[in-house]
Amino acid sequence: HTFPARMTFSSSCRLHDNRAFTAGGALALDQDATVTAVDCVFSHNTCEGRGGALSTASSSSKRALLRLQKCVVSGNSATEAG
């Protein structure tokens, strides 16, 4: 049995200048993941696939949930989407 992942980033977290090859330059969420980011900055991240800063996966029955509160997302890039 696999349990859903739950995580919270807070206290002015900085995800900056990261790189990924398939999904989410700074953060990639799989199905059933729940992540909350509060007062964080996602900047200058890159991805060769989708989601310059962030990427979430989903299927017909399972979805990742990403909550951003008072966050800044800027200067990120991806070659496919986002």
Tab-separated table of C-alpha atoms in Angstrom:
chain	number	residue	atom	x	y	z
A	1	HIS	CA	0.000	0.000	0.000
A	2	THR	CA	1.308	3.454	-0.932
A	3	PHE	CA	0.443	6.407	1.265
A	4	PRO	CA	-0.107	9.870	-0.235
A	5	ALA	CA	2.718	12.342	0.377
A	6	ARG	CA	1.936	15.531	2.294
A	7	MET	CA	4.453	18.328	2.697
A	8	THR	CA	4.502	22.010	3.672
A	9	PHE	CA	7.172	24.540	2.722
A	10	SER	CA	7.136	27.766	4.722
A	11	SER	CA	9.250	30.431	6.398
A	12	SER	CA	10.389	32.156	3.235
A	13	CYS	CA	11.605	29.078	1.367
A	14	ARG	CA	13.572	29.785	-1.854
A	15	LEU	CA	13.696	27.334	-4.761
A	16	HIS	CA	16.070	29.060	-7.178
A	17	ASP	CA	18.239	28.012	-10.160
A	18	ASN	CA	17.190	24.349	-10.217
A	19	ARG	CA	17.029	22.192	-13.358
A	20	ALA	CA	15.052	19.091	-14.325
A	21	PHE	CA	14.921	17.040	-17.505
A	22	THR	CA	11.318	15.768	-17.612
A	23	ALA	CA	9.047	17.620	-15.157
A	24	GLY	CA	9.168	20.469	-12.649
A	25	GLY	CA	12.397	22.453	-12.589
A	26	ALA	CA	12.042	23.098	-8.840
A	27	LEU	CA	9.293	20.703	-7.755
A	28	ALA	CA	7.454	17.776	-9.396
A	29	LEU	CA	4.410	16.285	-7.649
A	30	ASP	CA	3.262	12.755	-8.318
A	31	GLN	CA	-0.348	11.563	-8.108
A	32	ASP	CA	-1.906	11.785	-4.628
A	33	ALA	CA	0.725	14.260	-3.396
A	34	THR	CA	-0.416	17.304	-1.432
A	35	VAL	CA	2.021	20.194	-1.089
A	36	THR	CA	1.466	23.611	0.469
A	37	ALA	CA	3.974	26.430	-0.043
A	38	VAL	CA	3.635	29.587	2.071
A	39	ASP	CA	5.639	32.772	1.444
A	40	CYS	CA	8.037	31.010	-0.955
A	41	VAL	CA	9.877	32.099	-4.097
A	42	PHE	CA	10.220	29.845	-7.167
A	43	SER	CA	12.597	31.656	-9.523
A	44	HIS	CA	14.928	30.986	-12.448
A	45	ASN	CA	14.243	27.235	-12.571
A	46	THR	CA	14.325	25.380	-15.890
A	47	CYS	CA	12.992	22.130	-17.292
A	48	GLU	CA	13.669	20.331	-20.571
A	49	GLY	CA	10.091	18.975	-20.368
A	50	ARG	CA	7.025	20.501	-18.728
A	51	GLY	CA	6.786	22.880	-15.790
A	52	GLY	CA	9.634	25.359	-15.540
A	53	ALA	CA	9.153	25.723	-11.780
A	54	LEU	CA	6.340	23.306	-10.866
A	55	SER	CA	4.695	20.229	-12.325
A	56	THR	CA	1.787	18.113	-11.097
A	57	ALA	CA	0.745	14.647	-12.259
A	58	SER	CA	-2.811	13.357	-12.462
A	59	SER	CA	-4.897	10.497	-13.748
A	60	SER	CA	-8.634	9.968	-14.007
A	61	SER	CA	-8.807	8.878	-10.350
A	62	LYS	CA	-5.799	10.538	-8.665
A	63	ARG	CA	-4.596	14.120	-8.683
A	64	ALA	CA	-1.764	16.040	-7.099
A	65	LEU	CA	-2.764	19.104	-5.100
A	66	LEU	CA	-0.510	22.149	-4.916
A	67	ARG	CA	-1.436	25.158	-2.773
A	68	LEU	CA	0.568	28.389	-3.128
A	69	GLN	CA	-0.056	31.103	-0.531
A	70	LYS	CA	1.727	34.456	-0.811
A	71	CYS	CA	4.334	32.945	-3.161
A	72	VAL	CA	6.244	34.466	-6.064
A	73	VAL	CA	6.770	32.420	-9.245
A	74	SER	CA	8.913	34.257	-11.808
A	75	GLY	CA	11.617	33.841	-14.413
A	76	ASN	CA	11.112	30.066	-14.845
A	77	SER	CA	11.137	28.298	-18.219
A	78	ALA	CA	10.299	24.961	-19.830
A	79	THR	CA	10.667	23.673	-23.379
A	80	GLU	CA	7.241	21.952	-23.553
A	81	ALA	CA	4.744	23.686	-21.267
A	82	GLY	CA	4.870	26.126	-18.381
